[in-house]
mmCIF file of C-alpha atoms in Angstrom:
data_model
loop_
_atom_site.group_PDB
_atom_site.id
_atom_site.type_symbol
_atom_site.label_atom_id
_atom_site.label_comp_id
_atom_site.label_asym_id
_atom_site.label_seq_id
_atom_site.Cartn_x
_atom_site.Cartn_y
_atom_site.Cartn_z
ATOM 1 C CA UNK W 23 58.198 -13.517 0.337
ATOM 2 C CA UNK W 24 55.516 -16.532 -0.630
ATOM 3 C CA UNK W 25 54.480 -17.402 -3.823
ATOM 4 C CA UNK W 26 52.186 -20.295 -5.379
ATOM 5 C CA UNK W 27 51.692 -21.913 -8.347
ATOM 6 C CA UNK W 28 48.357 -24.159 -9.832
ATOM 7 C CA UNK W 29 44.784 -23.711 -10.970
ATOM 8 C CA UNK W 30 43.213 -24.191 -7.739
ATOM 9 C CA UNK W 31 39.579 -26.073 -7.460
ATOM 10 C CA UNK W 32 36.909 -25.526 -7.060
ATOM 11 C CA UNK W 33 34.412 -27.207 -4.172
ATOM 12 C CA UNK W 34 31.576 -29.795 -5.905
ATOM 13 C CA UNK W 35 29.096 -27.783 -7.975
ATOM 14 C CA UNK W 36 31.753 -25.530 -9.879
ATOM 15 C CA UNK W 37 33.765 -25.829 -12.736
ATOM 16 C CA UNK W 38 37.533 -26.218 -12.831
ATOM 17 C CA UNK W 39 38.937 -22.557 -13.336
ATOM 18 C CA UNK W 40 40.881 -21.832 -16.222
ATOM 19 C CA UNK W 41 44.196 -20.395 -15.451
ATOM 20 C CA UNK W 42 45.424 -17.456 -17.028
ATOM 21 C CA UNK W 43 48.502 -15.322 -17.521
ATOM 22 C CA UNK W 44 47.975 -13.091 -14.281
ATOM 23 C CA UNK W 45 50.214 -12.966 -11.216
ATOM 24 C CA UNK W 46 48.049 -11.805 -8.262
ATOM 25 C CA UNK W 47 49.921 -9.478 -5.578
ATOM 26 C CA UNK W 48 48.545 -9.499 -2.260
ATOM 27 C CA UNK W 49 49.394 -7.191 0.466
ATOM 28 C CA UNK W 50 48.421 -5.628 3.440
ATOM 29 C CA UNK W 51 46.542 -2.319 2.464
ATOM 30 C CA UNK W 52 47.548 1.256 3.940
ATOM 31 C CA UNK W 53 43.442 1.101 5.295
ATOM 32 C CA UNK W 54 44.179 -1.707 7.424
ATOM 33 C CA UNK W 55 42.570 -1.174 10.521
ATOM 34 C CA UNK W 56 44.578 -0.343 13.921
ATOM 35 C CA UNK W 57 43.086 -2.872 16.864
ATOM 36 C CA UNK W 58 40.329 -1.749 18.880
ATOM 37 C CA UNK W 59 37.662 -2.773 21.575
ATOM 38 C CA UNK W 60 34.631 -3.479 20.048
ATOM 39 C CA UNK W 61 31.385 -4.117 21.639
ATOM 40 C CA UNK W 62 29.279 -7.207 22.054
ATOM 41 C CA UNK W 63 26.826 -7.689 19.152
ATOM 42 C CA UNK W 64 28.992 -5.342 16.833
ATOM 43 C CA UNK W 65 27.946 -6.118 12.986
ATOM 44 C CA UNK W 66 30.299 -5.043 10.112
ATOM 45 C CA UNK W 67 33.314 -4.782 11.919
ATOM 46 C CA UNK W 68 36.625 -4.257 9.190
ATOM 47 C CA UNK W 69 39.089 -6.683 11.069
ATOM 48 C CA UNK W 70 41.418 -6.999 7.441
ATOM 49 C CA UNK W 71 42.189 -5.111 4.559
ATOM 50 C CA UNK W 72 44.161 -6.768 1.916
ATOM 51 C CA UNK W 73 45.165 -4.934 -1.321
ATOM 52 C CA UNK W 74 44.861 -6.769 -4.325
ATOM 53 C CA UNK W 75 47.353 -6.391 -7.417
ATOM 54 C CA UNK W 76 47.272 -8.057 -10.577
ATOM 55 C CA UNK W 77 49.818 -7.946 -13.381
ATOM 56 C CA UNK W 78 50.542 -8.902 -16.377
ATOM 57 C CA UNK W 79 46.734 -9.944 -17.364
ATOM 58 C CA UNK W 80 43.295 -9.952 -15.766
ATOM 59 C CA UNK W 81 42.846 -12.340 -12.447
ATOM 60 C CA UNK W 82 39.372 -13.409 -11.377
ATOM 61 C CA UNK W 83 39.367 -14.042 -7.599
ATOM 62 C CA UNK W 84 36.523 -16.805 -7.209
ATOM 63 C CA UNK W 85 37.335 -17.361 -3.276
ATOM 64 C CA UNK W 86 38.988 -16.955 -0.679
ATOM 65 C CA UNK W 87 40.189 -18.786 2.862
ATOM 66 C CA UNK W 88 40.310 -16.621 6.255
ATOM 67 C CA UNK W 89 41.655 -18.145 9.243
ATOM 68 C CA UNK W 90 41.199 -17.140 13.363
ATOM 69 C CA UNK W 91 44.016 -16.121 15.433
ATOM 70 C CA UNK W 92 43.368 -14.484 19.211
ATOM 71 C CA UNK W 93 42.472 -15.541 22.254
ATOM 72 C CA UNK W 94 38.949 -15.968 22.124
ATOM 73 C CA UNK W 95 36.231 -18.631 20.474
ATOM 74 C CA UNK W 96 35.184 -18.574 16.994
ATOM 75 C CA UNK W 97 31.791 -19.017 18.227
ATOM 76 C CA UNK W 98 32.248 -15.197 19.117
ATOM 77 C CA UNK W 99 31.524 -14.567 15.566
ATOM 78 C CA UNK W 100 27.499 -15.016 13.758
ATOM 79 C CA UNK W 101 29.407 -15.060 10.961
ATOM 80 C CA UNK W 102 32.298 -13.520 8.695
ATOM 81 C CA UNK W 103 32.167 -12.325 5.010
ATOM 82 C CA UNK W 104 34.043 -10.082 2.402
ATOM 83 C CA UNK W 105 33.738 -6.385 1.551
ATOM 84 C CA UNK W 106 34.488 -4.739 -1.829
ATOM 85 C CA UNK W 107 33.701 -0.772 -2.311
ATOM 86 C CA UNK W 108 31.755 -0.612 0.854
ATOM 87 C CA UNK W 109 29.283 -3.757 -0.640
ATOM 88 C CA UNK W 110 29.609 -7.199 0.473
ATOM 89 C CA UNK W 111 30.745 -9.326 -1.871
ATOM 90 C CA UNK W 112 30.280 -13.159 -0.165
ATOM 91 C CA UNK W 113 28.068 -14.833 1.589
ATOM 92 C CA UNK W 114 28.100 -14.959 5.743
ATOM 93 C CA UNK W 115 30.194 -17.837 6.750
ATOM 94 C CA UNK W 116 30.643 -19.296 10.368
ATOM 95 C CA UNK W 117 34.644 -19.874 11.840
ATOM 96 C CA UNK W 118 35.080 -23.607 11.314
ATOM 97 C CA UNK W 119 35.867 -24.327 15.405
ATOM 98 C CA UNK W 120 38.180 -27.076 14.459
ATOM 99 C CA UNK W 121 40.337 -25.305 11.686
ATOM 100 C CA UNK W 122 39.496 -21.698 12.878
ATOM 101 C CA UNK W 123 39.216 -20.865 9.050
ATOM 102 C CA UNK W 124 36.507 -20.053 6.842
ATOM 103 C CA UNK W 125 36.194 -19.918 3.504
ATOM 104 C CA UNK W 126 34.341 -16.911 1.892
ATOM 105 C CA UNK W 127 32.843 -17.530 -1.889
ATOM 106 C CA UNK W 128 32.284 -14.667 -3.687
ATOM 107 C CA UNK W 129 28.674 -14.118 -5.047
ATOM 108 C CA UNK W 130 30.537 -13.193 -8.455
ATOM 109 C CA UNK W 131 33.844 -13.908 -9.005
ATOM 110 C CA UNK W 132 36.039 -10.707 -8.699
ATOM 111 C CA UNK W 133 37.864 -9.615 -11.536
ATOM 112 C CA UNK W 134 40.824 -7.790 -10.851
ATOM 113 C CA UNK W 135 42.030 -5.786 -13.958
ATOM 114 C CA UNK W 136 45.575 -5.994 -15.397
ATOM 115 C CA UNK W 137 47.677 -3.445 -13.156
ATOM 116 C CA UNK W 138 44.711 -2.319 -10.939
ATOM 117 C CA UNK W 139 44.700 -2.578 -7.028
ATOM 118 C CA UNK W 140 42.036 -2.956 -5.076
ATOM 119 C CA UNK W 141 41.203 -3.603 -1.602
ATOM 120 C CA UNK W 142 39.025 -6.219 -0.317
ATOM 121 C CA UNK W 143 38.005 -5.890 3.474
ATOM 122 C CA UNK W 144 37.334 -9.055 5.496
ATOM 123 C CA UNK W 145 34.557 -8.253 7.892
ATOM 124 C CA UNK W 146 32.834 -9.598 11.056
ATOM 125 C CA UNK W 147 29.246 -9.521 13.323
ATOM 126 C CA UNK W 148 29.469 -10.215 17.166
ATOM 127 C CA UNK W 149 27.268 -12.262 18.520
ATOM 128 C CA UNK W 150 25.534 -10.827 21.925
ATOM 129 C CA UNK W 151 27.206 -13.669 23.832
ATOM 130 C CA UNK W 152 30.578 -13.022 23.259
ATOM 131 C CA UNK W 153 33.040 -13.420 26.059
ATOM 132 C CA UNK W 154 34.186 -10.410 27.404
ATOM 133 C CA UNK W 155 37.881 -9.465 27.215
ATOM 134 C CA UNK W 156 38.407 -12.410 24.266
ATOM 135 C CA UNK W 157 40.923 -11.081 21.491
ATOM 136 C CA UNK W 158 40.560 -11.702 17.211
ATOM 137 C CA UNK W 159 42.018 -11.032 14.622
ATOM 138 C CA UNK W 160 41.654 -12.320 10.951
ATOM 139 C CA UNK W 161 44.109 -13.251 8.497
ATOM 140 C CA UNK W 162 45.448 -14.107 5.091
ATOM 141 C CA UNK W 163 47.756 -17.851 6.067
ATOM 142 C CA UNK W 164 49.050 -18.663 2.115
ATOM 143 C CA UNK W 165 49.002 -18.010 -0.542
ATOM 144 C CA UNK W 166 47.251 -20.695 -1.693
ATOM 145 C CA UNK W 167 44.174 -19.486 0.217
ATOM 146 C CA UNK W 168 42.966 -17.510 -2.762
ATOM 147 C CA UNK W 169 41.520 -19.371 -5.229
ATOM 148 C CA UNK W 170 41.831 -17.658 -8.713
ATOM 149 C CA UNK W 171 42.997 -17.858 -12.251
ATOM 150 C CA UNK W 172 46.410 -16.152 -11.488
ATOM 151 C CA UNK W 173 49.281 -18.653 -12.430
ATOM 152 C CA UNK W 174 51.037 -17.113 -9.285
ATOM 153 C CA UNK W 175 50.219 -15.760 -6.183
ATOM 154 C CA UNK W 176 53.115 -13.271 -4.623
ATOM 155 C CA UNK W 177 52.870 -11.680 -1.285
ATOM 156 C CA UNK W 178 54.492 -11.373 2.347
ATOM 157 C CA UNK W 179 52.515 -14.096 3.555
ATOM 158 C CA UNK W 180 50.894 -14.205 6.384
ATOM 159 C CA UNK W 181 48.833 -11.361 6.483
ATOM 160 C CA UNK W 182 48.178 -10.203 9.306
ATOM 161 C CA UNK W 183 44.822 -8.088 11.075
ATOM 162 C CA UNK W 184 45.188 -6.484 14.007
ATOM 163 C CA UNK W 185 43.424 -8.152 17.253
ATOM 164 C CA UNK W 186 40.107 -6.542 18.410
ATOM 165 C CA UNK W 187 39.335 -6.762 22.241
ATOM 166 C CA UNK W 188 35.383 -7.391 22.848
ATOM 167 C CA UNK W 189 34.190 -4.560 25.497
ATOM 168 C CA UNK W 190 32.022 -5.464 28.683
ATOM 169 C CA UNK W 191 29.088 -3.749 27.045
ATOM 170 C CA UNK W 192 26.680 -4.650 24.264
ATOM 171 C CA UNK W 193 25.937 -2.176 21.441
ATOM 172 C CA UNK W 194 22.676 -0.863 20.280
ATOM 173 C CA UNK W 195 20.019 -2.289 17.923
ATOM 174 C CA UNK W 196 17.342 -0.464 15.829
ATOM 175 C CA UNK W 197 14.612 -2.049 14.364
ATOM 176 C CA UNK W 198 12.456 -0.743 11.358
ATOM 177 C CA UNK W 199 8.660 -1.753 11.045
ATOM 178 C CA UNK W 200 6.619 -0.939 8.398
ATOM 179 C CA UNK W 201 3.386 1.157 8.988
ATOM 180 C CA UNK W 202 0.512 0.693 6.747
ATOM 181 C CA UNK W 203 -0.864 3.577 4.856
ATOM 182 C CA UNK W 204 -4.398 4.398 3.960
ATOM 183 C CA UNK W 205 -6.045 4.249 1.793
ATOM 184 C CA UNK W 206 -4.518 1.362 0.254
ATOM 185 C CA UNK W 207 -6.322 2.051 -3.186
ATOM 186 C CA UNK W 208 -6.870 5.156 -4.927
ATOM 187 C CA UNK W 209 -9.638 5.619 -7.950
ATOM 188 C CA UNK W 210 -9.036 7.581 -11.073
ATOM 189 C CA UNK W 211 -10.003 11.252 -10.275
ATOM 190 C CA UNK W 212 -9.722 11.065 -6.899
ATOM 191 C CA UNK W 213 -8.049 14.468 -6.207
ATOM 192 C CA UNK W 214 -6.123 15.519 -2.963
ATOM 193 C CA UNK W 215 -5.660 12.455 -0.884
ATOM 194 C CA UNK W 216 -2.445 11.259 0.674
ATOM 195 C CA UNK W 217 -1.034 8.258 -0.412
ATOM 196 C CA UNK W 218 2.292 8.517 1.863
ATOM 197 C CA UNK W 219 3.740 9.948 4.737
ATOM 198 C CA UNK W 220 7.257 10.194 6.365
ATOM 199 C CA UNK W 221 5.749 7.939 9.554
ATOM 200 C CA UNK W 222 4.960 5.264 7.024
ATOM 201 C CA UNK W 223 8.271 3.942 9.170
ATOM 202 C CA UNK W 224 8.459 3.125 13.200
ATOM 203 C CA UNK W 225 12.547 3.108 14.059
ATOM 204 C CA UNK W 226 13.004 2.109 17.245
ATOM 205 C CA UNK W 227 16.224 2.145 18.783
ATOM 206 C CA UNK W 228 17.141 -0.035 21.976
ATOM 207 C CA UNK W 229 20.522 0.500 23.567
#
């Protein structure tokens, strides 16, 4: 068992964080995905889910740092990015190729209420290019990879994903255009004309 001490900081452009009197627990969730073979181009993909504890007071998670593992490229990945309650919660980040890490800022930090668990997800897109047969996984290195006001981290560190083969085969795409409908302006009075229609959409779907 890990554990970690400190404020953290915070990259240029954000305030110091204040610590508080929370520990944060950190733990491999039940949810955690078993390794499978995912296609080329495959968006949203749940390589990690963590389960997040917090004791003793309130702890506001304000980032967090993911790091690479597998045999394949980071430049398999368009991009990685955090998942709370089915929303994302962080803005797309690239693999550093050097480090293999990335480090996901939250949108709004995440507060984590004293003796509530939660799970965050840590989720991927393919890119179309990505080599066949390559292996990845995504995980959790220290403690000190969450940034927060908890005066301790705690946890089995690392944490671990499961690796994801890529497939020989692409997946599908869909695309949504928008189809005008007319008339575009309606006068007062005007009775019995059709301002919308369920083709007001073209989804096309290209496998």
């Amino acid at each position: 068992t890990a554990s970690t001490t400190g404020t953290g900081t915070l990259a240029t452009g954000y305030s110091a964080i204040v610590q508080g009197d929370g520990i944060l627990e950190a733990t491999l969730s039940a949810k955690n995905p078993l390794g499978d073979t995912i296609p080329k181009g495959a968006q949203g993909v749940v390589f990690t889910a963590i389960d997040l504890t917090a004791s003793s007071d309130d702890v506001v998670l304000e980032n967090l740092t993911i790091l690479h593992e597998g045999f394949g490229d980071s430049s398999d990945f368009s991009g990685v990015y955090a998942v709370w309650e089915g929303a994302r919660v962080s803005r797309k980040r690239t693999i550093d190729s050097q480090s293999y890490t990335s480090t996901l800022r939250f949108t709004t930090p995440l507060t984590i209420k004293a003796g509530q668990t939660v799970t965050l997800q840590i989720a991927g897109d393919l890119t179309t290019t990505a080599t066949t047969a390559s292996e990845h996984s995504l995980s959790v290195e220290l403690p000190s990879d969450f940034v927060s006001n908890a005066k301790e981290v705690k946890g089995n560190f690392p944490l671990k994903g499961k690796a994801f083969r890529v497939a020989a085969v692409s997946s599908g795409t869909v695309s949504v255009a928008y189809r005008s409908v007319t008339p575009a302006d309606i006068k007062i009075g005007e009775k019995g004309v059709t301002i919308g229609l369920n083709q007001q959409y073209d989804i096309l779907y290209d496998k």
